[in-house]
Short mmCIF file of C-alpha atoms and ligand atoms in Angstrom, two decimals:
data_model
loop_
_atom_site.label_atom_id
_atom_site.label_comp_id
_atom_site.label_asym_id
_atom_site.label_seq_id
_atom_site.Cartn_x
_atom_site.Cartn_y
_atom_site.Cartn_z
CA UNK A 1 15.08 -115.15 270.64
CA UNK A 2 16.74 -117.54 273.27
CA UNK A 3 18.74 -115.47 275.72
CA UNK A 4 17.42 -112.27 274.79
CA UNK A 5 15.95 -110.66 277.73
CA UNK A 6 14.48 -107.52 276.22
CA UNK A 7 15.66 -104.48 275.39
CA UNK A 8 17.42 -102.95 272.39
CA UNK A 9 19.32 -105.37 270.55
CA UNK A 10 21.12 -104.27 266.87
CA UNK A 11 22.49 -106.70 264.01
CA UNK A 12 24.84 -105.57 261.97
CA UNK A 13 25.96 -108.17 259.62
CA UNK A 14 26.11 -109.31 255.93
CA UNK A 15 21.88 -108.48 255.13
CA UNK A 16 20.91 -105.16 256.29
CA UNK A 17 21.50 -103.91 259.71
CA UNK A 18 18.05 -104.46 261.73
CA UNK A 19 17.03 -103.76 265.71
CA UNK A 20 14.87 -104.68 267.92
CA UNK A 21 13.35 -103.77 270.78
CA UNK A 22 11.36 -105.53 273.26
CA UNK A 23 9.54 -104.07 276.22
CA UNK A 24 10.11 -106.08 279.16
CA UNK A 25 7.28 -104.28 280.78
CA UNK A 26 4.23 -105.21 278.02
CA UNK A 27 6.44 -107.43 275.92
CA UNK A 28 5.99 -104.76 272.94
CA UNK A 29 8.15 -105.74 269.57
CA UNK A 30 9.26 -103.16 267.71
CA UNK A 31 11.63 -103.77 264.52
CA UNK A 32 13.44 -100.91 262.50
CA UNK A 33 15.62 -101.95 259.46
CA UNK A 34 18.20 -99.64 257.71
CA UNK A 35 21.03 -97.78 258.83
CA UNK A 36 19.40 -94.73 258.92
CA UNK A 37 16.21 -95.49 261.02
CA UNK A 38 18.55 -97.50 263.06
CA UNK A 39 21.33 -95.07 263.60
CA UNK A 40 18.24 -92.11 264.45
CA UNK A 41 15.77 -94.40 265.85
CA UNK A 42 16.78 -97.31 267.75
CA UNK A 43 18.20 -95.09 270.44
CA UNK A 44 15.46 -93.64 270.82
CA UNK A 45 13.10 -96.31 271.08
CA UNK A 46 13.49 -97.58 274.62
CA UNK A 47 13.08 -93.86 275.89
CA UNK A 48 9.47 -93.26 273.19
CA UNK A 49 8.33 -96.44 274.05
CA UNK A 50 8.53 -96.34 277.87
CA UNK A 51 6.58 -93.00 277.23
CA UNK A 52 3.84 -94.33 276.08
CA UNK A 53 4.08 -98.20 277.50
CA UNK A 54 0.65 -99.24 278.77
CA UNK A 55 2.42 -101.35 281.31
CA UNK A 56 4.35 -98.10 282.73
CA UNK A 57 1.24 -95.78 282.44
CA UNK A 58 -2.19 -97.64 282.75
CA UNK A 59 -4.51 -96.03 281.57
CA UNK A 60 -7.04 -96.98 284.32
CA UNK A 61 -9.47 -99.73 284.23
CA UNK A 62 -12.56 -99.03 283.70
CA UNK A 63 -15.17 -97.16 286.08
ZN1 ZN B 1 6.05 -101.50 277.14
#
């Protein structure tokens, strides 16, 4: 993972096409493999993750 700063990334290549995602905010890994999870999912991942991201909606510590 040197260099890779978070975010969406996507490998295409030789083996089967796999992305990842990595929340910058709570460091959250998410991996989808195959073209068809990939072509309908990994665009949406950044946008349904920060959605729910505990770093970008805490939930409140407790009373
Ligand atoms: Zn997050």
């Amino acid at each position: 993972m040197t260099g890779w700063l978070g975010g969406l990334t996507i490998r295409t290549g030789p083996g089967p096409p796999t992305a990842d995602y990595l929340c910058t905010h709570c460091w959250y890994h998410q991996r989808l493999t195959g073209h068809d999870r990939i072509r309908y999912g990994a665009r949406d991942l950044p946008l349904t993750h920060r959605a729910t991201c505990p770093a970008l909606h805490p939930k409140g510590t407790t009373p």
